[in-house]
Structure formats: C-alpha cells, structure tokens
Coordinates of C-alpha atoms in Angstrom, one line a residue:
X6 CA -22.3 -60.5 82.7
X7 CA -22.7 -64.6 83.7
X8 CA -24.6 -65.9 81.1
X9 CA -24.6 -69.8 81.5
X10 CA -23.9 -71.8 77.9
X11 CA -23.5 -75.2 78.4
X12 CA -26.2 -77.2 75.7
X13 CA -24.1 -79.3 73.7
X14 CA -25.7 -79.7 70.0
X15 CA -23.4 -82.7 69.1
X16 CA -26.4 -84.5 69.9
X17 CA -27.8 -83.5 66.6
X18 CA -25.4 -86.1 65.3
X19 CA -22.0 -87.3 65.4
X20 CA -19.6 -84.5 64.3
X21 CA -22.0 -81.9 65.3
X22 CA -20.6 -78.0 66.5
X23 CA -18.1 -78.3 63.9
X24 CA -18.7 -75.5 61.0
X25 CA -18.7 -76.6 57.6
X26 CA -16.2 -75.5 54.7
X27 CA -17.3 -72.0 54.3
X28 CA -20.1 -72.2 57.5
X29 CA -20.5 -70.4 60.7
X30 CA -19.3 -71.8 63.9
X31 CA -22.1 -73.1 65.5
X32 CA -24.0 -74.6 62.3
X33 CA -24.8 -78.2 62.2
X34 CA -21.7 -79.9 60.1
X35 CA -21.3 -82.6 57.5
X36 CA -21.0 -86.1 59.7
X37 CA -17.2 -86.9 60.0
X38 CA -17.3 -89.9 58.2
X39 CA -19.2 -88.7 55.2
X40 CA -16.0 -85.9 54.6
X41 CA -13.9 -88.6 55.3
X42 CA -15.6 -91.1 52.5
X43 CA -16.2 -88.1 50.2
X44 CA -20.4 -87.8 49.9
X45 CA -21.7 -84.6 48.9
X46 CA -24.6 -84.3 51.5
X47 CA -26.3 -81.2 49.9
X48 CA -26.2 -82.3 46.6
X49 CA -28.7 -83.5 44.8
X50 CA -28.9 -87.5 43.6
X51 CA -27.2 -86.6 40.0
X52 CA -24.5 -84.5 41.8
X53 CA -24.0 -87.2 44.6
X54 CA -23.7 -90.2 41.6
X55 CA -20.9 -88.6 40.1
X56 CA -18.8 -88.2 43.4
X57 CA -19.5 -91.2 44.8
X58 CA -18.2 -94.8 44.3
X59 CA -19.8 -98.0 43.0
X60 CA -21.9 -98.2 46.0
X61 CA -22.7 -95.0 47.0
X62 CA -24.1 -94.8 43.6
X63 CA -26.2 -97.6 43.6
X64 CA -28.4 -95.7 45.9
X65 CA -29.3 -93.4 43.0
X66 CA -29.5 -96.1 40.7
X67 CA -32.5 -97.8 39.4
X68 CA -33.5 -101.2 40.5
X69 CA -31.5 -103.1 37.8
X70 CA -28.2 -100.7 38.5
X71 CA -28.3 -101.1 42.0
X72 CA -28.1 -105.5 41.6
X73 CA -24.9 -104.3 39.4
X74 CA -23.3 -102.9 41.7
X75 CA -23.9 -104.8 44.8
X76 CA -22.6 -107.2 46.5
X77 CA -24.3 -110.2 47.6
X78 CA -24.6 -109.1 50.8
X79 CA -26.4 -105.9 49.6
X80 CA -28.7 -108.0 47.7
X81 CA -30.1 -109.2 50.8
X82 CA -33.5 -108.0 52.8
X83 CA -32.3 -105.0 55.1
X84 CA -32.7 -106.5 58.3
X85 CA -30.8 -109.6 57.2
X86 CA -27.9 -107.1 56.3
X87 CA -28.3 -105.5 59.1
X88 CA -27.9 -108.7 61.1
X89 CA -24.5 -109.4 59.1
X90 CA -23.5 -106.3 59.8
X91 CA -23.9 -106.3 63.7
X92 CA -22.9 -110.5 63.9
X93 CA -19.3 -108.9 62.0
X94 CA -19.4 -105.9 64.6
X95 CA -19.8 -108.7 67.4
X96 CA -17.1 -111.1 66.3
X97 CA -14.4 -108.2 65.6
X98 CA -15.1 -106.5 69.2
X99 CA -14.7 -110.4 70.5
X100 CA -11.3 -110.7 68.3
X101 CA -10.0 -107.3 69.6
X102 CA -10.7 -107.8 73.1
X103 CA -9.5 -111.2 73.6
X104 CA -6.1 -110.3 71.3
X105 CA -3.0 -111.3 73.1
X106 CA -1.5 -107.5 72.7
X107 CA -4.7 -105.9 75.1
X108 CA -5.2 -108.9 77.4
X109 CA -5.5 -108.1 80.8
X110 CA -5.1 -104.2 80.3
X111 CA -8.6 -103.1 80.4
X112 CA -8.0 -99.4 78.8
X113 CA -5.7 -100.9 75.7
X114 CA -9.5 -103.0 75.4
X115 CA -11.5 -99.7 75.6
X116 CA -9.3 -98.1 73.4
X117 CA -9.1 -101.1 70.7
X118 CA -13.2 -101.4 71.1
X119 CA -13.7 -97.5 70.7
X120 CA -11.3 -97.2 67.8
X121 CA -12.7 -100.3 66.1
X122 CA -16.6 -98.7 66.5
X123 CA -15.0 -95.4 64.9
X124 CA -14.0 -97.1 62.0
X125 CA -16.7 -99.6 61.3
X126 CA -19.8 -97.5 62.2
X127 CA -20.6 -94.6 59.3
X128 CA -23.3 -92.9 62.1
X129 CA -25.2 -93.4 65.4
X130 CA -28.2 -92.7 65.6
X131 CA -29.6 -91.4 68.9
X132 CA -31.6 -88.9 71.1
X133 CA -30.4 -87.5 74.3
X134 CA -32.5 -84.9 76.3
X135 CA -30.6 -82.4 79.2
X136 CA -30.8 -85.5 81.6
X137 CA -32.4 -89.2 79.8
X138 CA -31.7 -90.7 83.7
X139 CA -28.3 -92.4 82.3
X140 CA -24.8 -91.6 82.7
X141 CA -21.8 -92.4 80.9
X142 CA -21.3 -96.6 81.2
X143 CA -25.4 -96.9 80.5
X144 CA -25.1 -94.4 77.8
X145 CA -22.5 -96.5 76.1
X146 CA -24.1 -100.1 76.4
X147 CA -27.3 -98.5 75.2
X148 CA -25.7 -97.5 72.1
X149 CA -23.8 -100.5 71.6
X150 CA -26.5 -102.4 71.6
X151 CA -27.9 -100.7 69.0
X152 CA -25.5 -101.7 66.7
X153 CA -24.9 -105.2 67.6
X154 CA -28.6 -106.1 67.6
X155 CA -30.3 -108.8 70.1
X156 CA -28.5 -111.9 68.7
X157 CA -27.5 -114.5 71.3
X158 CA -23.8 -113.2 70.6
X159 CA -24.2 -109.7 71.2
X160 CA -25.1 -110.0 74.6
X161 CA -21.5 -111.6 75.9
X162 CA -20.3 -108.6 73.9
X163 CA -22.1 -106.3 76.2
X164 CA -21.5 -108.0 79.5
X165 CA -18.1 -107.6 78.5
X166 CA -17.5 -103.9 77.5
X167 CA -19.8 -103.1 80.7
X168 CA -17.1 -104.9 83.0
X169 CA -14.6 -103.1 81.0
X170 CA -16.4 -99.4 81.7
X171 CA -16.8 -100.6 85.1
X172 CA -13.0 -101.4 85.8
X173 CA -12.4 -97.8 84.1
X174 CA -14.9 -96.2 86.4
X175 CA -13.3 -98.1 89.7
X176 CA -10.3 -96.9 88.5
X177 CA -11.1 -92.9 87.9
X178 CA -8.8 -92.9 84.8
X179 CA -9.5 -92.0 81.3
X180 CA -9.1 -94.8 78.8
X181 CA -8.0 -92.4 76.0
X182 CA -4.5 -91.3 76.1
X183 CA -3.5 -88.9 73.5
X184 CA -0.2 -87.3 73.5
X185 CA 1.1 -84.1 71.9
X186 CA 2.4 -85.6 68.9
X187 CA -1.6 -84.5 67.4
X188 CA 0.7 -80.6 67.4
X189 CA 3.1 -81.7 65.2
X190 CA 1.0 -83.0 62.7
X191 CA -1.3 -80.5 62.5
X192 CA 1.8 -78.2 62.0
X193 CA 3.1 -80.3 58.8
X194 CA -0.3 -80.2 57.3
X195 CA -1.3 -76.5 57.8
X196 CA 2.7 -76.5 56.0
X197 CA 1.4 -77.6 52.8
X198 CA -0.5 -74.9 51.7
X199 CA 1.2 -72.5 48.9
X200 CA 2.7 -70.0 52.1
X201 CA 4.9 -70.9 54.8
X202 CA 2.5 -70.9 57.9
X203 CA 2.7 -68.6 61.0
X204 CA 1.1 -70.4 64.0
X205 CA 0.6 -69.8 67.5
X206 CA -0.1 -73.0 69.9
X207 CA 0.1 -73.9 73.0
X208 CA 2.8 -76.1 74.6
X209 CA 1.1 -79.5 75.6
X210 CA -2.0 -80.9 74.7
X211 CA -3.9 -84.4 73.8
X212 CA -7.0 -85.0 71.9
X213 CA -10.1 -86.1 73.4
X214 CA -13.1 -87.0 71.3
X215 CA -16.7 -88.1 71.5
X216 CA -17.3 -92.0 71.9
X217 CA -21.1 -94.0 72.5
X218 CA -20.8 -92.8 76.5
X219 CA -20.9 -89.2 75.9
X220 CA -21.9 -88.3 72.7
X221 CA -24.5 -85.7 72.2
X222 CA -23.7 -84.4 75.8
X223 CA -19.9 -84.8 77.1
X224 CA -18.5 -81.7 75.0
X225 CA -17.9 -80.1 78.6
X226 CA -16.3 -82.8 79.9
X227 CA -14.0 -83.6 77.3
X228 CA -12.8 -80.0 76.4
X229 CA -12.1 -80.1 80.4
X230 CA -9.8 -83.2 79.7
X231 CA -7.7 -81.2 77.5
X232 CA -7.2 -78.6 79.6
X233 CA -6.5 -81.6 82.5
X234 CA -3.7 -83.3 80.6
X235 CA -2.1 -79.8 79.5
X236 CA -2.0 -78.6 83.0
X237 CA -0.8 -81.6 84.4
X238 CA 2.5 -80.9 82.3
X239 CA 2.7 -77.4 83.3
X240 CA 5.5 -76.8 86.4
X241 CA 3.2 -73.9 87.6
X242 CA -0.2 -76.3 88.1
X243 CA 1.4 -79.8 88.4
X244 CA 2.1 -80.4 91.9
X245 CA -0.3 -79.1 93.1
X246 CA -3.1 -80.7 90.6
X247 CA -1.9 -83.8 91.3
X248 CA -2.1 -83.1 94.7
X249 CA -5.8 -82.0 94.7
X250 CA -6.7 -84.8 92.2
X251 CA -5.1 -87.4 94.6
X252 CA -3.9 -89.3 91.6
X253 CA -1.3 -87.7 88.4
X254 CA -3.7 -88.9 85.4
X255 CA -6.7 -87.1 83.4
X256 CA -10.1 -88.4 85.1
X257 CA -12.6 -90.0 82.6
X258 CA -15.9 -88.8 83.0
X259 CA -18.0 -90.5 85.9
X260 CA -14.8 -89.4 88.1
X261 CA -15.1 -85.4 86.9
X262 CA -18.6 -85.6 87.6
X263 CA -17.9 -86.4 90.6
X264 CA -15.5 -84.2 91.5
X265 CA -17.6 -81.3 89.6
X266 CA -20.0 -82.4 92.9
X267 CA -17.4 -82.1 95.6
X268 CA -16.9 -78.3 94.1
X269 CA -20.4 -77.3 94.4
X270 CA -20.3 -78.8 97.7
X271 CA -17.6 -77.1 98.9
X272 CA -19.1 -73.6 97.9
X273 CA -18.2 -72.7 94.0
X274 CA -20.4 -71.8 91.6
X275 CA -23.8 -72.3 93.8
X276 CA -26.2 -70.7 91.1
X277 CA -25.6 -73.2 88.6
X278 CA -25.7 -76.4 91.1
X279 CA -28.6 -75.2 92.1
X280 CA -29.6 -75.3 88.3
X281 CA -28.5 -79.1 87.8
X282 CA -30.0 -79.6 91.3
X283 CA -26.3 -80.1 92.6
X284 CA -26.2 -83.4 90.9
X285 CA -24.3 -84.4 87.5
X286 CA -23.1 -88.1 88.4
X287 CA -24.6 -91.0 86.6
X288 CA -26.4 -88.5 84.3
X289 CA -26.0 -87.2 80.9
X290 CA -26.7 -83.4 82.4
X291 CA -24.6 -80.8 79.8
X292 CA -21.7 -78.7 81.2
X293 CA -20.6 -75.3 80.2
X294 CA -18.3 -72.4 81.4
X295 CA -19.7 -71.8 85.0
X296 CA -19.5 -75.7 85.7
X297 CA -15.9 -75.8 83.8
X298 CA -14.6 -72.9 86.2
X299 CA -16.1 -74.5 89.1
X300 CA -14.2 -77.7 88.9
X301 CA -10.6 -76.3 88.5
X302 CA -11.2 -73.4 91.5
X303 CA -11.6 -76.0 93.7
X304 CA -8.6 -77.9 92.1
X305 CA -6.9 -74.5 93.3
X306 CA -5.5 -73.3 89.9
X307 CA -6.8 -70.0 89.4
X308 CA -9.1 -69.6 85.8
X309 CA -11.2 -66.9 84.6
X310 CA -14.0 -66.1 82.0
X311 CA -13.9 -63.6 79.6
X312 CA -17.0 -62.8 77.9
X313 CA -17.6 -61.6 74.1
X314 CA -21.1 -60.6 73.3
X315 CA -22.9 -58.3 71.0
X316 CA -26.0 -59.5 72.0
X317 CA -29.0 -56.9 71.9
X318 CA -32.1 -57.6 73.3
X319 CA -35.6 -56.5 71.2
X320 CA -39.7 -57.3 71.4
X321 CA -40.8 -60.1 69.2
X322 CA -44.4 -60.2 69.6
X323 CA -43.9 -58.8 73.1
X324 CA -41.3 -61.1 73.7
X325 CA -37.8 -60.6 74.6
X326 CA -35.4 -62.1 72.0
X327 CA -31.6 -61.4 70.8
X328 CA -31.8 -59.0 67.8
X329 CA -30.1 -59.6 64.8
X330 CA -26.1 -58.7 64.8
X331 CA -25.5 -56.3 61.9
X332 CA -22.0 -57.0 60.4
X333 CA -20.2 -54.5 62.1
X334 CA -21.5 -56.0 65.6
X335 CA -20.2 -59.5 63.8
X336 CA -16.6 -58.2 63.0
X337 CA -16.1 -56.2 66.0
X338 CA -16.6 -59.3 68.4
X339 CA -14.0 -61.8 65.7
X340 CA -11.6 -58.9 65.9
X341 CA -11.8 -58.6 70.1
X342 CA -12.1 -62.5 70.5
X343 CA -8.8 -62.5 68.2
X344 CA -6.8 -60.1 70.2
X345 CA -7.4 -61.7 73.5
X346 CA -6.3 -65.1 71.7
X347 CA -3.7 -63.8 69.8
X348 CA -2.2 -61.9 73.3
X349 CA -2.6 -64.7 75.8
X350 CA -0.7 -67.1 73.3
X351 CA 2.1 -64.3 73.0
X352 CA 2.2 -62.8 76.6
X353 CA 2.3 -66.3 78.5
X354 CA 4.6 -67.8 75.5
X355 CA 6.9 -65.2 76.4
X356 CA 6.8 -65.7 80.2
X357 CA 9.7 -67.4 82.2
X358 CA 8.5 -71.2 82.3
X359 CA 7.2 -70.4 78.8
X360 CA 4.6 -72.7 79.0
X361 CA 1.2 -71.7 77.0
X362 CA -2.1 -74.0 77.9
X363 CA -5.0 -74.3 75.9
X364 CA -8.3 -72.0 76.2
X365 CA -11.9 -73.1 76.6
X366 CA -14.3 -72.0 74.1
X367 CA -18.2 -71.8 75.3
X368 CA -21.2 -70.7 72.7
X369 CA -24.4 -71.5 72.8
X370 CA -25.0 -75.1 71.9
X371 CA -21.6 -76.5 71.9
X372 CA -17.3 -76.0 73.7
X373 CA -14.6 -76.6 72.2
X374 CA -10.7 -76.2 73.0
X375 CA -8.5 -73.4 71.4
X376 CA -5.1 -74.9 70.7
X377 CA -3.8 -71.9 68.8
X378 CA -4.1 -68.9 66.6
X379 CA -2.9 -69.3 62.2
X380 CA -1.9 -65.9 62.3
X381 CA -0.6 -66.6 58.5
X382 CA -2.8 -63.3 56.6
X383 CA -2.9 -61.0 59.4
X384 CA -1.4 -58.0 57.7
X385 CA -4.4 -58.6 55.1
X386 CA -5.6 -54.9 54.9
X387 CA -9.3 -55.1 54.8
X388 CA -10.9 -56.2 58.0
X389 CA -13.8 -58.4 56.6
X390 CA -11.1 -60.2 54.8
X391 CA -8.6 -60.6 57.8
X392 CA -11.4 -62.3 59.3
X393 CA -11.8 -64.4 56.8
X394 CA -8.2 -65.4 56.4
X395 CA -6.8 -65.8 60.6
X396 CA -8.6 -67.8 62.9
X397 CA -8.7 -70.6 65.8
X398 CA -7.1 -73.8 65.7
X399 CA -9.6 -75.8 67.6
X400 CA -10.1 -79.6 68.6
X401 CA -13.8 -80.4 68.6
X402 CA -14.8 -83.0 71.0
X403 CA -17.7 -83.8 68.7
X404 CA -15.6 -85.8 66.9
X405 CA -14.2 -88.9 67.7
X406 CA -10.1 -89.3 68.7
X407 CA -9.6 -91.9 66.1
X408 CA -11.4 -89.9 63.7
X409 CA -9.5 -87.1 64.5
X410 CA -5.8 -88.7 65.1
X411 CA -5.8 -91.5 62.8
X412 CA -6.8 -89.0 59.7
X413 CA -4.4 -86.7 60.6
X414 CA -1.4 -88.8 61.2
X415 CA -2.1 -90.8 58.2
X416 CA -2.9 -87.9 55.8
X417 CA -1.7 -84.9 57.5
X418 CA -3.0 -82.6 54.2
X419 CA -4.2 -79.1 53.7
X420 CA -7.4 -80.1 53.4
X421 CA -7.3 -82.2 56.8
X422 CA -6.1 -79.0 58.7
X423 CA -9.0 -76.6 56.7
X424 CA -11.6 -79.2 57.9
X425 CA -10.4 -80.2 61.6
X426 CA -8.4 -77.7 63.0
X427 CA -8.4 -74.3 61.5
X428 CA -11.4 -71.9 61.4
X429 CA -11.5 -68.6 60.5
X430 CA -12.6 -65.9 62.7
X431 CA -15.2 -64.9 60.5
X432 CA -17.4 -68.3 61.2
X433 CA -17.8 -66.9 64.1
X434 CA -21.3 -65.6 63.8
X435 CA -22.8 -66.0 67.6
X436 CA -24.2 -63.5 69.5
X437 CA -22.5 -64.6 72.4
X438 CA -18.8 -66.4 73.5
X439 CA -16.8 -67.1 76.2
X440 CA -13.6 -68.2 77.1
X441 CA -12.0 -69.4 80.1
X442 CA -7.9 -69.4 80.6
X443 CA -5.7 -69.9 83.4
X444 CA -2.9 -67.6 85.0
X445 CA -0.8 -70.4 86.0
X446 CA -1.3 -69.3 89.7
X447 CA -2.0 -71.8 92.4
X448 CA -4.8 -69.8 94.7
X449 CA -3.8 -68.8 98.0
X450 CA -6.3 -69.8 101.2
X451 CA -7.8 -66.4 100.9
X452 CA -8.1 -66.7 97.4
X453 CA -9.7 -69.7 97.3
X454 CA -12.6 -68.5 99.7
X455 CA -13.0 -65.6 97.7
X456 CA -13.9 -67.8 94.9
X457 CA -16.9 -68.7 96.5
X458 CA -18.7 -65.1 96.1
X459 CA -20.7 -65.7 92.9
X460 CA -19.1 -63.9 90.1
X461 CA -15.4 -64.2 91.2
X462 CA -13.5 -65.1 88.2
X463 CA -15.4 -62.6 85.8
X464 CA -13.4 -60.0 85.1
X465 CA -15.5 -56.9 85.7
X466 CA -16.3 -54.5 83.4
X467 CA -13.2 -52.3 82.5
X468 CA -11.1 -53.8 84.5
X469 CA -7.2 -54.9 83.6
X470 CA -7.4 -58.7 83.7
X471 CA -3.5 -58.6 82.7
X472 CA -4.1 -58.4 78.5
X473 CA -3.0 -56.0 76.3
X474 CA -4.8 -54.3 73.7
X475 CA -3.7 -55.8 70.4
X476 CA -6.0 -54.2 68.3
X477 CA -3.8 -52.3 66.2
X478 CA -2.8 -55.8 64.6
X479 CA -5.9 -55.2 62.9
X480 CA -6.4 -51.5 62.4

C-alpha cells in the first residue's frame, strides 16, 4: 500500500511535529524557545507567575506590578517597543554580517544571520498554504521583514541577506554545516540519567533545522539533507553520489528541488509529479516519502519504504474515515515499527564496512530522521510498559540547528535528551507510518529502469525485504 504523507504541520508554529513530555508523536508541541526559557504554556496565569521570572510575571501582574517590573523599554507603547526591538534586530544582523571573521564568505554570513534570528526571536508568526507562490529565498525575506519592520534601515538589511540567499542558491550548497559531533553529545546526556544507557545510532550524521525559508514546509527537505550528508560519508554510496550530484556537498533547498524535478522527468515516481503538477522549484509545495524515494533512485542508491499502518476504514455519516485504533492495534504497530528499527541498526551495524545511515520517518502531517534506537528497558516485561520505556532517537527539522546544537552542546542534560532526541515508542499514536532506508547498493542499469514502474521500492506484501523478525525481543 502507497499512501502519500507529505503535509508538514510545523507550520502550526515553530517547533511543531515534536511530541510533548508525556504526548503522542504527531501532537502540536510546546514552541522551542518557551522549554528553553521555562514557561508553562498550559498553565493557568497563577501557575505561570510562579515559574516564570520578573518579566514573564509582569504579564500576570496588575497594572502597578507590571511598571515594577519593567524596564523602561517595556514601559513604552507596543509599537514603539516593537520598533526598538526590530531597529536592535537590524543593527546586530548589520554587525554580524559586516564582522571581520565572516567577510567575504557568504555561508559563515547565513550561518551568523540565522543563528543570531534563533536566538533573538522567541516566535514567528506566519501562514503557509501547500503552495503560497514563493519558494525558499522569498519565503525568508518575507519573514525577515516581518521582524525588522519598514524602517529606512531594515531595508539595506534585506537587500543584503537576499544577495546572500542568492550567492547560496548560485552556488547549490547548503549554508548549514553540521558535523557528527551533535552524536556524541547526545550520548553524554542520555548518560546522565540514574542507568548506564544502551543506544543504537547510526554512524554519520549532521543536524539540519528549520530557518525563516522553509519553515512550516521544508520538513522533507531537510530530513533528506540528513540522509545526504550521511551518505556522502558512506564508502558504499559516496562515489557514486558525488558522481550523480556533480558536486561532493549537501544541496540546500532551491538545488533539491530541482533535482527532485530532474527525477520526475526522468521517469520516477510519476503519480505524485503528477500530484505537484511536476513542479516543486520556487515554491513552498510539501514533500513526503514518495518524493523523498524519488530523488535518491535517480541519484542511483537504492532506498525502500516500509509501511506501518493499522489504519481501518468505517462510515461516518456515510463517509469513509479512519476508525479509531484500539490499544492493541496501537502497541502492535510500536512493537513492529521497533523491530524493524532495532534490526536495520543491528544487521547493517554488523556488516563489513559497518557503516549504519539514518532512516526517514513519514506520518501524516510531519518527517523526521531516525538517528537511533535507546534500547536501555527493553527486557521490561510488560509490553505497554516496554513501549513506554524504548523508543526513537529522532532529530526534528521543526526545530531550528542552533536551537538544537547550541542547547545540546552547552547543556548536554537528561532533560535535553528527554525533550529533543528521545521518544518513546508509545507516542507513537498514528494510524499510519513509513519509513524509508537504504541498502547501501548502487543500482545497476536495469535496476534503475525498473525503478520507474510505479510501486518499485515497496516491499510487497509478505515478502523478505532482508529483516529479521525481532519480535521475540519483546515477547
């Protein structure tokens, strides 16, 4: 079964698709800064008060409270604080993009802009429909703009990141360059917890996140980025990825659009180009699985899906909808999307190169990457509880890198792994999944035409796509 997930409901804010403490995967999250500053969304003003700071609290507080606590600049009208704020926002984007260290390399001035706009910006507010006419560079001035207003200064600002996107785009490469050192942190902070840890992760992979070009639709896109920058350091997919790509870095988006474009018109995938109307570039049109798998078959690595569903179909006032899962339907699909996890991070890790890359994650809504398995409380003897102990390690493309890396790296906790990284299997609460992995096998000229009947690359029902049955991990 081809079912085609590729909405992307981080446009319902900034750290959307990323399950809560104690949520289902697939809920709508807590923003990313609010964990990081320590609001308590759901609570209620008296609750909030006694979390917060001095001027969190203000909010709450009565007129007279709220002078006390303020600054001068909060005692102003909003829109003259807003102005501060964006006229500060202008002036530090200026500083960093004119410092001595970044001159003249245009990606160390993305990087320094979209780190600084991470730091400084709590949220962004913003609508995007399945295709709002703009891509990625007019996403991101459009946004920018929105923060630094319509003052004479903001302007030069914009003309200036635009020549920046513009030089990325000319150039094909990604601005963000993450490394793998994101592995080793995340294995010091799942560490402290009262146990010793027992991870599985893959070998190589770099964390990219949301920024004002992409969010609310890039999920697809980045999540394929990971999977790029793994693959490029795998001896089985290398050479020849480089080869195909005509260039040995990770694409940034206008450039995988692009070459999503040049697989549809080469043959792969034709149901869904005819979908997007076999045209993605300068647009913010959502990705999923189909598109995902389309893209690297023509890159000629071989990658399949594997679907998980306990999807049921009933009559809602004559209407076909998705019945309710029971629990049982629930755990059996966590227990089967664990085994296939947990064996293609053992059976590749054992292979000769051993060599393990990432997974791609699909659900309705939202994709993420699977970097691993905490396999810590597997022996836990009641299912339901097992489920609720083991889990993914994922990296949510919802949130931003610096979000993501500097957090970790600075504050490498327990609680930074529970609320970034790790969830448990028993979020896991949709009705449908899939996953797409990679064999590490370079297709052959037959191969490669095959690809081109829809459905190659699903495995078909019953059929041995190489995995083992690990279910007696959690019998």
């Amino acid at each position: 079964m081809h079912f085609r997930l590729c909405r992307d409901v981080s446009r319902l804010g900034p750290a959307c698709g990323a399950a809560p403490s104690g949520g289902t995967v697939g809920s709508v999250p807590h923003s990313a800064h609010e964990a990081a500053e320590g609001t308590v969304p759901h609570a209620g003003p008296e609750e909030r008060s006694a979390h917060a700071g001095p001027e969190e609290r203000s909010a709450h507080a009565g007129p007279e409270d709220r002078s006390a606590h303020a600054g001068p600049e909060e005692r102003l009208p909003k829109r003259m604080r807003t102005d501060s704020r964006s006229a500060k926002l202008i002036g530090d984007i200026l500083a960093v993009t004119r410092s001595g260290e970044v001159a003249g390399d245009v990606m160390a001035q993305l990087r320094s802009v979209a780190a600084l706009i991470s730091v400084r910006t709590r949220n962004v507010e913003y609508e995007c429909s399945i295709d709002d006419g703009k891509g990625y560079v007019d996403s991101y001035i459009m946004r920018l703009q929105g923060l630094v207003g319509e003052q004479p200064e903001a302007f030069a600002v914009l003309d200036q990141v635009r020549a920046l996107l513009k030089a990325m785009d000319d150039g094909q490469e990604e601005y963000q360059r993450p490394n793998n050192e994101l592995l080793d942190v995340i294995k010091t902070a799942a560490a402290n917890g009262k146990q010793e840890p027992q991870l599985l992760v893959c070998s190589y992979v770099g964390f990219y996140g949301r920024d004002l070009g992409d969010a609310g639709w890039g999920c697809g896109y980045r999540n394929a980025q990971m999977l790029l920058a793994s693959l490029l350091q795998w001896p089985s997919t290398a050479t020849t990825l480089k080869t195909e790509l005509k260039y040995p870095f990770v694409p940034n988006i206008s450039a995988m659009q692009l070459l999503l474009q040049d697989a549809w018109s080469s043959g792969f995938s034709r149901f869904a180009a005819a979908e997007l109307d076999g045209i993605v570039s300068d647009s913010s049109k959502w990705i999923g699985t189909a598109e995902i798998q389309a893209l690297f078959s023509s890159l000629k690595l071989e990658c399949h899906i594997r679907d998980f569903t306990h999807a049921r179909i009933a009559l809602d006032a004559g209407k076909q909808v998705i019945a309710r899962a029971t629990k049982v339907e629930c755990l059996r699909l966590q227990q089967e999307m664990f085994t296939f996890a947990y064996d293609y991070f053992t059976r590749l890790g054992t292979t000769g190169d051993l060599f393990v890359p990432p997974l791609y994650l699909q659900y309705e809504g939202h994709s993420r990457t699977i970097i691993g398995l905490d396999i810590t409380d597997v022996g836990v003897e009641d299912p339901q509880k097992r489920m609720e102990k083991v889990g993914f390690l994922l990296f949510d493309p919802a949130n931003t890198q610096w979000d993501v890396e500097l957090k970790g790296k600075e504050k490498p906790t327990r609680k930074y792994y529970k609320e970034k990284v790790f969830h448990a299997m028993a979020s896991f609460q949709e009705p449908m999944y899939q996953i797409l992995y990679f064999t590490g096998k370079v297709l052959t000229d037959r191969e490669y035409r095959d690809m081109l009947q829809a459905g190659c690359g699903f495995p078909r029902a019953g059929a041995n796509d190489g995995f083992e049955d690990y279910s007696h991990l959690l019998s």
